[in-house]
Tab-separated table of C-alpha atoms and ligand atoms in Angstrom:
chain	number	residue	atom	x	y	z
N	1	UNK	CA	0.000	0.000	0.000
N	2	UNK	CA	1.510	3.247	-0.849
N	3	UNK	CA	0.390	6.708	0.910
N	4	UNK	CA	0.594	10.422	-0.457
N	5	UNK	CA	0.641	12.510	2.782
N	6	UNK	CA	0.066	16.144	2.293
N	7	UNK	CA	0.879	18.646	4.189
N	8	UNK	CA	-0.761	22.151	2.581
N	9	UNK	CA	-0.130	25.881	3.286
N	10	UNK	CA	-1.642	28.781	1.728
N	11	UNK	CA	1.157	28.922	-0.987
N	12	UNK	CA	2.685	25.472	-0.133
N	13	UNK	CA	2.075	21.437	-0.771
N	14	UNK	CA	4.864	19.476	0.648
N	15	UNK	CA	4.414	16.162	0.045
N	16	UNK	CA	5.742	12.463	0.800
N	17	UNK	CA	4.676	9.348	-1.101
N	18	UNK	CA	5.210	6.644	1.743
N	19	UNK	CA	5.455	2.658	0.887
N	20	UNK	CA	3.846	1.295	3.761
N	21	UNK	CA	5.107	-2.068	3.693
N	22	UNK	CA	8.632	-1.291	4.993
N	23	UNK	CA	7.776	2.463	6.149
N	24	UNK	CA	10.084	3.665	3.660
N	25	UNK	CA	9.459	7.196	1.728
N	26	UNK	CA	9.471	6.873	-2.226
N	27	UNK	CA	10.060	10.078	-2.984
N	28	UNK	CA	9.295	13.389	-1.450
N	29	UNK	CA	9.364	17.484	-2.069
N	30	UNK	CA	7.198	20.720	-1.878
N	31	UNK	CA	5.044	23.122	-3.819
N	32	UNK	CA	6.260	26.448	-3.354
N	33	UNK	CA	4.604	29.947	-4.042
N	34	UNK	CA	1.798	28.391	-5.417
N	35	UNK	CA	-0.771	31.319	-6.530
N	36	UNK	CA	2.258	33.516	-8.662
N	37	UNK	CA	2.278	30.822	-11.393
N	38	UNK	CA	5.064	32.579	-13.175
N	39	UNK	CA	7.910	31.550	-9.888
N	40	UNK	CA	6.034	28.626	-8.701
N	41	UNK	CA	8.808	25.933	-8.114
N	42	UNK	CA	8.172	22.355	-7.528
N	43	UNK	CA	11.179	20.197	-5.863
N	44	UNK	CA	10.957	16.246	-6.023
N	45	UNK	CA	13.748	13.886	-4.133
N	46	UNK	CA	13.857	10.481	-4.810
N	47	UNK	CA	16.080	7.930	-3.756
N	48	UNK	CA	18.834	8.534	-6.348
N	49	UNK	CA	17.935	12.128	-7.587
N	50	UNK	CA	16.450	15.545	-6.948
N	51	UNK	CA	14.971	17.702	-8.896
N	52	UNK	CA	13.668	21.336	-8.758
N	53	UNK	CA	12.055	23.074	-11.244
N	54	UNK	CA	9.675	25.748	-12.131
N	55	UNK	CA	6.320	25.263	-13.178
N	56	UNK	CA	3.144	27.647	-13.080
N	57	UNK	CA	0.594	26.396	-10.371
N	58	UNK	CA	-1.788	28.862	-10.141
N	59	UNK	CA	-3.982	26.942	-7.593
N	60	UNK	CA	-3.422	23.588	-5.498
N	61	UNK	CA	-4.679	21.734	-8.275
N	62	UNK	CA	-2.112	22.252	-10.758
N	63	UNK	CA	0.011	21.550	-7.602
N	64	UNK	CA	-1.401	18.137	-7.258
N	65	UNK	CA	-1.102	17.447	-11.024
N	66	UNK	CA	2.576	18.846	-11.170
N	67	UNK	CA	3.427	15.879	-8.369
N	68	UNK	CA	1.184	13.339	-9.997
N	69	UNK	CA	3.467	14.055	-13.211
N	70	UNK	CA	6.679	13.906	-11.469
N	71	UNK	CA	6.140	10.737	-9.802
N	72	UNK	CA	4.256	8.459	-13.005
N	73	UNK	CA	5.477	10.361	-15.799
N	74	UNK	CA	9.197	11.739	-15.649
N	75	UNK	CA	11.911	10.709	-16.135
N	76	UNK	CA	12.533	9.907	-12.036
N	77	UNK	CA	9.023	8.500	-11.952
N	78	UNK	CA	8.568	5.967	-9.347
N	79	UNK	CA	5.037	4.630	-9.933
N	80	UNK	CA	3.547	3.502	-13.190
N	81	UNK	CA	0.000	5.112	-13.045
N	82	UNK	CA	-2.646	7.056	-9.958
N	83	UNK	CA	-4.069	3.872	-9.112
N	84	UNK	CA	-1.064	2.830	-6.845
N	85	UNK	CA	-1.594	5.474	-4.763
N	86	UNK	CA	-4.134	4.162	-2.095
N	87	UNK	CA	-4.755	6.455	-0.014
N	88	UNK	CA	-3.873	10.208	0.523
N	89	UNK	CA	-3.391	11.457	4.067
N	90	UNK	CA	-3.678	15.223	4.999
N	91	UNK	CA	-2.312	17.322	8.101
N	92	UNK	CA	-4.888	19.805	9.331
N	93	UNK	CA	-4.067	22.262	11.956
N	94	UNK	CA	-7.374	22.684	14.022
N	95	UNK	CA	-10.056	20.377	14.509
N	96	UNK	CA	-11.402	22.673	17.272
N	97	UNK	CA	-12.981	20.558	19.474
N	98	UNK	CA	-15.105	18.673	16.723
N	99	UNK	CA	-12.091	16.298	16.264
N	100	UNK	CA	-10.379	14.453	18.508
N	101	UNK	CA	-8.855	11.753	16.461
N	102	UNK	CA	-8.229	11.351	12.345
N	103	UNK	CA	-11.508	10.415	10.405
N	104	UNK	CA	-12.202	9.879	6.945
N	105	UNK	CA	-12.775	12.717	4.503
N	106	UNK	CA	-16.543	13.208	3.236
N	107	UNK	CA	-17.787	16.623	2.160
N	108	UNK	CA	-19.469	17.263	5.645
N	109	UNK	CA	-15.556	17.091	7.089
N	110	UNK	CA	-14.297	19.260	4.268
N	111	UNK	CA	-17.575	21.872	5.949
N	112	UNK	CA	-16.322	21.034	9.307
N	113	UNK	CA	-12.913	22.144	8.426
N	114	UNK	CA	-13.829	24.745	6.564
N	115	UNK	CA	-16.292	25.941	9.433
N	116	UNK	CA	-12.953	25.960	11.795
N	117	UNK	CA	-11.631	29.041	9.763
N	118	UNK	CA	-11.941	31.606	12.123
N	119	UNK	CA	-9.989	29.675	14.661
N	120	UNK	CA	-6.802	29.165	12.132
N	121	UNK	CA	-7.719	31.835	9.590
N	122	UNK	CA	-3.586	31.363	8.380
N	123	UNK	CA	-3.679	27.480	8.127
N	124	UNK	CA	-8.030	25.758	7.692
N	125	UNK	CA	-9.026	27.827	4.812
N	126	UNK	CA	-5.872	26.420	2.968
N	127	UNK	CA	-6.507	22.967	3.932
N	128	UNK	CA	-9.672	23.086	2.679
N	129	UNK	CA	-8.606	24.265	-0.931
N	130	UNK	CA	-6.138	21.641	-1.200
N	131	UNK	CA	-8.270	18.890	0.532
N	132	UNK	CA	-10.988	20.190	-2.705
N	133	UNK	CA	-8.557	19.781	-5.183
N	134	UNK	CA	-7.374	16.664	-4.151
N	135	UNK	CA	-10.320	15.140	-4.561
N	136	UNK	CA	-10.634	16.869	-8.461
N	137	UNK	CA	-7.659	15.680	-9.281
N	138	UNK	CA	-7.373	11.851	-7.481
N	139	UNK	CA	-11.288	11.570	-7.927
N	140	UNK	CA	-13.770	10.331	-5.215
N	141	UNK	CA	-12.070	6.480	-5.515
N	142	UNK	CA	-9.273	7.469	-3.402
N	143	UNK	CA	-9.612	8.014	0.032
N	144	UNK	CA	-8.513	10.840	2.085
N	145	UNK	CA	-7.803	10.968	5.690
N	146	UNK	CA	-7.574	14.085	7.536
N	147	UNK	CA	-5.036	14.140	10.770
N	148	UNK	CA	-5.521	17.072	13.213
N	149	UNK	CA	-2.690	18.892	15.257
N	150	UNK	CA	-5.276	19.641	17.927
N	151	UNK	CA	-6.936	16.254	18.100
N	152	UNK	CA	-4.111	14.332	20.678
N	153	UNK	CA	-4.772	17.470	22.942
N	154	UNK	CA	-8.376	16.950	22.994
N	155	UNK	CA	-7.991	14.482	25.950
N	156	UNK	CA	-6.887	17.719	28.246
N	157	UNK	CA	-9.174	18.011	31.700
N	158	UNK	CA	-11.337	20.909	31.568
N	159	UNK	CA	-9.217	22.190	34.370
N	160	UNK	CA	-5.792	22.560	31.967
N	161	UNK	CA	-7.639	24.271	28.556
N	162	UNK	CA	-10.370	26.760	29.673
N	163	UNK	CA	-9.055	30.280	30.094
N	164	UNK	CA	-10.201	32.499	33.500
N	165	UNK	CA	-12.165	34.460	31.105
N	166	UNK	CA	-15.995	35.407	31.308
N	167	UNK	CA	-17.937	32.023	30.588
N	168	UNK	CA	-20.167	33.885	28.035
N	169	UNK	CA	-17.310	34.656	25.943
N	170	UNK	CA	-15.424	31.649	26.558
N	171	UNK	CA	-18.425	30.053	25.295
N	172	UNK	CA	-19.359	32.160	22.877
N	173	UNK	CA	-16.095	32.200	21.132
N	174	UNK	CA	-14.630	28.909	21.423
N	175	UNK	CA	-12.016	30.163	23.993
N	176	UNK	CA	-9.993	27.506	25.287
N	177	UNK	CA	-6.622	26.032	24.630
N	178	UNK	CA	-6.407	23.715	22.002
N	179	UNK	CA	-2.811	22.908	21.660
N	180	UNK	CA	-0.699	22.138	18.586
N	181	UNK	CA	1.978	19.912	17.167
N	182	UNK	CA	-0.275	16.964	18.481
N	183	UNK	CA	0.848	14.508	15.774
N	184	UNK	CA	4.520	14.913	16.717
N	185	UNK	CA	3.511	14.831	20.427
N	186	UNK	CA	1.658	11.425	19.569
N	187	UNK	CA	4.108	10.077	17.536
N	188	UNK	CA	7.695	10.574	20.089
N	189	UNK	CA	5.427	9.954	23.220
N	190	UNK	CA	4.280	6.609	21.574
N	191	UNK	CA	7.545	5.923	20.124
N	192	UNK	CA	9.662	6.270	23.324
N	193	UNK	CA	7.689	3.562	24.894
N	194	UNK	CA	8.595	1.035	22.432
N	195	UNK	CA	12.354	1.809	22.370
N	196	UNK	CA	11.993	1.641	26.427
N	197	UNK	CA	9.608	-1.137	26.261
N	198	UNK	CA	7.239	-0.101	27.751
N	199	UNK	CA	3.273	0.302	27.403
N	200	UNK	CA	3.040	3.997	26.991
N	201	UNK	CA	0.134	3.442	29.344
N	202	UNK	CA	2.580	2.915	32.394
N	203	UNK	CA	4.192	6.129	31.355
N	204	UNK	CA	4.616	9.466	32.369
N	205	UNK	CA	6.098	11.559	29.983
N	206	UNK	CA	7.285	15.054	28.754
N	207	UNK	CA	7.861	15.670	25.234
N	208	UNK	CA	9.843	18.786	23.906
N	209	UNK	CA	9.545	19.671	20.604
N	210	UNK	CA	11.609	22.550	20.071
N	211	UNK	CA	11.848	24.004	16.415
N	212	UNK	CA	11.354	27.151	14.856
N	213	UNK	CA	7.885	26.630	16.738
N	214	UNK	CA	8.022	25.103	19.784
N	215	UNK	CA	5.670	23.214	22.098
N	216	UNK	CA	6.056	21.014	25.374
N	217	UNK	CA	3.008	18.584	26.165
N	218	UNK	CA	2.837	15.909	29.481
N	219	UNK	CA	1.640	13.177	28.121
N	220	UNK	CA	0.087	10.721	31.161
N	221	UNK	CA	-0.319	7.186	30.460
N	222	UNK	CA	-0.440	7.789	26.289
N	223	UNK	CA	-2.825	10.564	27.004
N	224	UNK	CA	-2.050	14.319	26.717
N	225	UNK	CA	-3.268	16.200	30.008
N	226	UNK	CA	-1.652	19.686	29.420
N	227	UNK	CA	0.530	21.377	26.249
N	228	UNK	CA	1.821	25.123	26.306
N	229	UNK	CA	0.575	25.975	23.172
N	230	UNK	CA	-2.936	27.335	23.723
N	231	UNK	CA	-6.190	29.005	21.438
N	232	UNK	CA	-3.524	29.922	18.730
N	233	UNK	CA	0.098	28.341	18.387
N	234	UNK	CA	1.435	31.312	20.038
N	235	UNK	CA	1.496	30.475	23.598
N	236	UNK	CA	4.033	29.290	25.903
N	237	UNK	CA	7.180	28.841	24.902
N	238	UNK	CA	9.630	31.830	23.231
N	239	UNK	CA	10.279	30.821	19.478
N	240	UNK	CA	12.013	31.500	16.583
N	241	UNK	CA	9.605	34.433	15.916
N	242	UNK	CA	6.780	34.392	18.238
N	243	UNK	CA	6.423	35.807	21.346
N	244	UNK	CA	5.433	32.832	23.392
N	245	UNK	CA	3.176	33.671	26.537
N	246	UNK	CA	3.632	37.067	27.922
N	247	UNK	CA	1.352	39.156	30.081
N	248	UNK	CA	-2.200	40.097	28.265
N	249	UNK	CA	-1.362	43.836	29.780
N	250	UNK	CA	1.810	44.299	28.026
N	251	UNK	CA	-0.078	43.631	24.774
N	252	UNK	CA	-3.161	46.142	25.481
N	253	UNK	CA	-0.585	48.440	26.511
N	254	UNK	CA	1.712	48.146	23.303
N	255	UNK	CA	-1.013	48.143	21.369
N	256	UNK	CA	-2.584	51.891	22.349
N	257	UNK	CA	0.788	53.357	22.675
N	258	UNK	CA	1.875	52.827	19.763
N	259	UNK	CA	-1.721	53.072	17.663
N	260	UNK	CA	-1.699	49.052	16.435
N	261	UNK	CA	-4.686	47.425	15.189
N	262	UNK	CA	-5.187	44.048	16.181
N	263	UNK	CA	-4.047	42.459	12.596
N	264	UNK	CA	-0.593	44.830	13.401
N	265	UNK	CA	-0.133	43.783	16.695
N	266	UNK	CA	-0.631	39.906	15.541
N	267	UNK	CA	1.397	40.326	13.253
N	268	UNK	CA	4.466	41.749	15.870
N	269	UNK	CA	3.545	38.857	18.529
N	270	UNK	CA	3.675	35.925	15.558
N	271	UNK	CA	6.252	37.379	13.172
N	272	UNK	CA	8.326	39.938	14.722
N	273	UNK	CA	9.291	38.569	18.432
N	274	UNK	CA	11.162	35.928	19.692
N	275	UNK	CA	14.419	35.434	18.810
N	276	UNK	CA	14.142	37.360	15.848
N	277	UNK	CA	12.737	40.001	18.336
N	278	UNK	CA	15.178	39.944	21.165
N	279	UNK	CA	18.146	40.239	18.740
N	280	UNK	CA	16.462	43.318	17.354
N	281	UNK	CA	15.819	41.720	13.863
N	282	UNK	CA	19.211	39.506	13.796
N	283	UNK	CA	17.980	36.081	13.394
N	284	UNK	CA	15.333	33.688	13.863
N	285	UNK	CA	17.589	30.723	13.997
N	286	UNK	CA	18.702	28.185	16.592
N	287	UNK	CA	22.141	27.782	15.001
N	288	UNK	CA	22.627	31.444	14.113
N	289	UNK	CA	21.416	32.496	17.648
N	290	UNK	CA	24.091	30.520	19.237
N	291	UNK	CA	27.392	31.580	16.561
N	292	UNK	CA	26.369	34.930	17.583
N	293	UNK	CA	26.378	34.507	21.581
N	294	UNK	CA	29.799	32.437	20.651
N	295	UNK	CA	30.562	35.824	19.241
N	296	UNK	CA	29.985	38.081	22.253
N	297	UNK	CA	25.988	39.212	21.316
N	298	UNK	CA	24.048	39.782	24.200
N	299	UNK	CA	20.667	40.206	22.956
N	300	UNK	CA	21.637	36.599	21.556
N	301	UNK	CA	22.276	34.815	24.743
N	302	UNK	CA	19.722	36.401	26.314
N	303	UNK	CA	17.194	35.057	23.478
N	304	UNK	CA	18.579	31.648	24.300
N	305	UNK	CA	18.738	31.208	28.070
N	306	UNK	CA	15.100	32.735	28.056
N	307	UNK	CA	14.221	29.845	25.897
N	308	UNK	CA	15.735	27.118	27.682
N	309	UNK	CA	14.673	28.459	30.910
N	310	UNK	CA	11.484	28.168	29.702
N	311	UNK	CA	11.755	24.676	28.556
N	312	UNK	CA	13.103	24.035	31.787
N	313	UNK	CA	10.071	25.643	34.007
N	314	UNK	CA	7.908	23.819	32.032
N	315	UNK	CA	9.398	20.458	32.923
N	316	UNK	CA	9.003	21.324	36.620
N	317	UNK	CA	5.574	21.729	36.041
N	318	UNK	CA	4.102	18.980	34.270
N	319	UNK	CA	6.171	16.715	36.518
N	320	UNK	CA	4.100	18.713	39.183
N	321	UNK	CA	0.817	18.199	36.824
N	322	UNK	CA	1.436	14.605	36.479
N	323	UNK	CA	2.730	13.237	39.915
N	324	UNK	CA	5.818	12.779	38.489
N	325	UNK	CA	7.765	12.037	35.674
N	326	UNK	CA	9.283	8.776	33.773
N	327	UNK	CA	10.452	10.370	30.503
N	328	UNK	CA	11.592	13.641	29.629
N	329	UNK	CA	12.261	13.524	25.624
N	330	UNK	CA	13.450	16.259	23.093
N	331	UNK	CA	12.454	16.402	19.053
N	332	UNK	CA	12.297	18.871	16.818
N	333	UNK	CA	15.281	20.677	15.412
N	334	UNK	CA	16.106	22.528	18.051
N	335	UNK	CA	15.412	19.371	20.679
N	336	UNK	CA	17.058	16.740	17.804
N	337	UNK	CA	20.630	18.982	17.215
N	338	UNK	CA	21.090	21.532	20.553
N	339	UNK	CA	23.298	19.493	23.086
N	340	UNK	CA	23.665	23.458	24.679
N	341	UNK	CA	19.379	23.132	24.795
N	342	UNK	CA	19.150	20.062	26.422
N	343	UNK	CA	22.156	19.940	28.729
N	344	UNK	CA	20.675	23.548	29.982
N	345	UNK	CA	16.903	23.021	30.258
N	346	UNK	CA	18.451	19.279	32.531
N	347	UNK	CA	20.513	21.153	34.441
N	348	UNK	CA	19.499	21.414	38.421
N	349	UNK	CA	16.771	18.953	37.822
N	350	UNK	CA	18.314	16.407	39.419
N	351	UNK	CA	17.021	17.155	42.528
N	352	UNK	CA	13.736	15.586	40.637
N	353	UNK	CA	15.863	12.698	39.348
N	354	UNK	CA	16.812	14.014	35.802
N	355	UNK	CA	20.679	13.277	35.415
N	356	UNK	CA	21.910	13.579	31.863
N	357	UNK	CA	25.299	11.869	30.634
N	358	UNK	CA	27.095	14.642	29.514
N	359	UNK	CA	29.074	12.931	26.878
N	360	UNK	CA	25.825	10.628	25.323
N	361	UNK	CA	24.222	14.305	25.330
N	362	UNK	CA	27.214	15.769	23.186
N	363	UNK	CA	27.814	12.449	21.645
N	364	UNK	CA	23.909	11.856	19.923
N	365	UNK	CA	22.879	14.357	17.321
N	366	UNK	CA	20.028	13.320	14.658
N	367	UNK	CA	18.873	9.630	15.878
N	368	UNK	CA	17.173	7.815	18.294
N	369	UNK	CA	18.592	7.289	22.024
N	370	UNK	CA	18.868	7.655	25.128
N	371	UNK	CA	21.284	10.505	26.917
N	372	UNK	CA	20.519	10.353	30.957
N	373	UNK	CA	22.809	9.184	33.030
N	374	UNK	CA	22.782	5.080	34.013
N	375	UNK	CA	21.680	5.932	37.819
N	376	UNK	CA	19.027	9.005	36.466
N	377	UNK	CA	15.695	8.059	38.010
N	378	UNK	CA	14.259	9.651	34.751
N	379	UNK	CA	14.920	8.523	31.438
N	380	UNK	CA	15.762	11.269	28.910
N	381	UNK	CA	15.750	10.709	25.214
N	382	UNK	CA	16.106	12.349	21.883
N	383	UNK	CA	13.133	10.897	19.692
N	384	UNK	CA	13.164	12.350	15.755
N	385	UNK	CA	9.706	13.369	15.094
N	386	UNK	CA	7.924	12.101	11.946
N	387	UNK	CA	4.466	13.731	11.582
N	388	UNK	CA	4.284	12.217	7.777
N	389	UNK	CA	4.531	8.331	8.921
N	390	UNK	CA	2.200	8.950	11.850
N	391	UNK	CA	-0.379	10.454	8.876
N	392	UNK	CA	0.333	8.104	6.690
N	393	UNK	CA	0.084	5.027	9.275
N	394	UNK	CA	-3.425	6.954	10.481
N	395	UNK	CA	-4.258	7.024	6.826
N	396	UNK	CA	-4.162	3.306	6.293
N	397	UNK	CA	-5.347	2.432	9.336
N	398	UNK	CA	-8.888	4.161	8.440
N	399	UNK	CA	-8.490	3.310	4.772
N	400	UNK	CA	-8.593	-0.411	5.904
N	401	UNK	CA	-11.216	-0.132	8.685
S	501	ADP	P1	9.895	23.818	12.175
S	501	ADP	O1	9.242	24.211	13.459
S	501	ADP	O2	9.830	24.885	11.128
S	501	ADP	O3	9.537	22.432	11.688
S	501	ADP	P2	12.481	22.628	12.755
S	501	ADP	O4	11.938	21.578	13.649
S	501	ADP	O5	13.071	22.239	11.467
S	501	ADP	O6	11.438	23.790	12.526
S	501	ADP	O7	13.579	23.414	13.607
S	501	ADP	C1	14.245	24.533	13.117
S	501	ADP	C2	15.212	25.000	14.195
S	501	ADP	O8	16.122	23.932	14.489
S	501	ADP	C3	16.015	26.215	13.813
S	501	ADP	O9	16.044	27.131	14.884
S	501	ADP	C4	17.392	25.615	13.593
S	501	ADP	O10	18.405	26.516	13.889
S	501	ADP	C5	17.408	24.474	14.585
S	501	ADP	N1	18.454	23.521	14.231
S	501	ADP	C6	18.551	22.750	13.155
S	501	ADP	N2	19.727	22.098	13.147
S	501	ADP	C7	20.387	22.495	14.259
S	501	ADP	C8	21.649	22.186	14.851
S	501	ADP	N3	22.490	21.349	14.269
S	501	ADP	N4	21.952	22.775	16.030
S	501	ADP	C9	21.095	23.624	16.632
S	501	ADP	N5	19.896	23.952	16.128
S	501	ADP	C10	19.554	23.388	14.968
């Protein structure tokens, strides 16, 4: 059985054909600037090659038939004709609380989604277009399967996602947190259990997943009972450009001294802060952030410790949330490659009984393993996230129901 999992922005289709009998990806790429057909640019990596070209897509259709061509018809192809393609899987970012696992696509799920707009206004509305011209161009014999960020979340206690707002508007509005990256949080929670061998349900773990967006959930016996990420993916932690929680005050203040509209102000809390903030417009990068503390930047190591004091605070707590703590793993780019991140947001934690080995921490970039220390009471571990194979394996796991 082989899966296309899609992953659709407003001017983006990344895609991954996945062969599900070994796991293995066939061949893989992205869509880019779809909408300006004269510089849209398709790449496509296959074992052996990779290609990138441009080709008009004026809408997610010609998207979809650009990668349908690539992969049956060029000279790289790596299927003969549509009809191998099963199944397609898609990542949606909010299910709102209508969705709390994957389901099949049927036009009253495409409404759904589509009906979740106002609550992702950056990230539904484009789902929907590409979810619409999926189905054009595969037809209505292939299945799709949606998979929601949100939906692992949805298992939160009351308690954890309402805000101490007015019930009316709380109510009225949908206020609440939702949480994000719940596919990644899924997928490393689940997957640390098997490499300790253990039933996640004896578990209680903390996943990290640090990138340029950044979330930690604690994950209680395979279920998710608090994430920092909250109504919007802007909460909690400081990122590579967004603000992360800060005081509602500060933001009402900002906003009438210096005359912003809410769009503006949005716009400054999602795009503008951060790290890219704190180093006054330097850089929104992990990597770069760090070369330029090496270098003697303040505003840079500033940016940094405030992240990974962060990371660390929120360990402390959802140990407190959860009675305790098992696991503490880190994915993500930031949690997958920062021995500085990791060994910082550990440190003075053992007092809880985190212990990392200093040189498995330095030792283990990009992989699976484990870095505490042999006599840590916790386990620590850096788990690679892979949000396509968790689609795809949700994806065939409907398809064959
Ligand atoms: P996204 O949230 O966009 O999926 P990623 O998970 O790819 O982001 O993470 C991007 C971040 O990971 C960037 O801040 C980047 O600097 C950081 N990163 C990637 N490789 C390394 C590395 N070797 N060392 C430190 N940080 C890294």
């Amino acid at each position: 059985m082989k899966i296309l999992v899609i992953n659709a922005g407003s001017s983006s289709l990344k895609y991954q054909l996945i062969d599900m009998t070994d796991e293995s990806v066939i061949c893989k790429g992205n869509c880019e600037r779809i909408g300006d057909a004269e510089n849209s640019l398709v790449s496509y990596k296959t074992a052996d090659h990779k290609i990138e070209k441009l080709v008009p897509m004026p809408t997610h259709t010609e998207a979809f038939e650009t990668i349908i061509d690539l992969m049956t018809n060029s000279e790289y192809k790596v299927i003969n004709d549509l009809s191998e393609i099963s199944a397609t899987g898609h990542r949606i970012v909010q299910g709102g609380d209508i969705f709390s696992e994957s389901v099949l696509v049927t036009d009253k799920v495409i409404d759904q989604i589509e009906g979740l707009s106002e609550l992702a206004p950056l990230h539904n509305p484009a789902h929907v277009k590409a979810l619409r011209a999926c189905k054009k161009v595969f037809g209505d014999n292939v299945p799709m399967v949606v998979v929601f960020d949100t939906a692992f979340h949805q298992t939160m206690p009351q308690k954890a996602y309402m805000y101490g707002l007015p019930m009316e508007y709380s109510e009225k509005y949908n206020l609440r947190k939702y949480g994000f990256h719940g596919t990644s949080h899924r997928y490393v929670s689940a997957r640390v259990a098997e490499l300790i061998g253990k039933p996640a349900s004896e578990l209680k773990t903390i996943t990290c997943h640090l990138g340029n967006g950044s979330s930690i959930s604690a994950v209680k016996y395979g279920k998710c009972i608090d994430t920092t990420m909250g109504f919007t993916p802007l909460d909690g932690l400081l990122m590579g450009t967004r603000s992360g929680a800060i005081d509602p005050s500060a933001v009402l203040y900002l906003m009438d001294k210096e005359n912003m509209t809410p769009t503006e102000m949005s716009n400054l809390l999602n795009k503008k802060s951060g790290y890219l903030g704190v180093t006054r417009g330097l850089t929104s990068d992990d990597r770069d952030l760090r070369a330029l503390a090496l270098e003697g930047n303040q505003d840079a190591a500033l940016a940094g410790d405030m992240q990974r004091y962060e990371v660390k605070k929120y360990i402390g707590s959802f140990a407190a949330a959860m009675g305790g703590v098992d696991v503490v793993l880190f994915t993500g780019g930031i949690g997958e490659n920062s021995t500085l991140t990791r060994e910082v947001a550990c440190k003075g934690l053992e007092f809880m009984g985190i212990k990392l080995d200093k040189e498995l921490n330095e030792k283990l970039n990009r992989g699976e393993g484990k870095i505490s220390a042999a006599d840590s009471k916790v386990q620590v571990w850096i788990v690679p996230t892979n949000e396509e194979l968790l689609i795809a394996r949700d994806t065939r796991d409907i398809v064959n129901k």
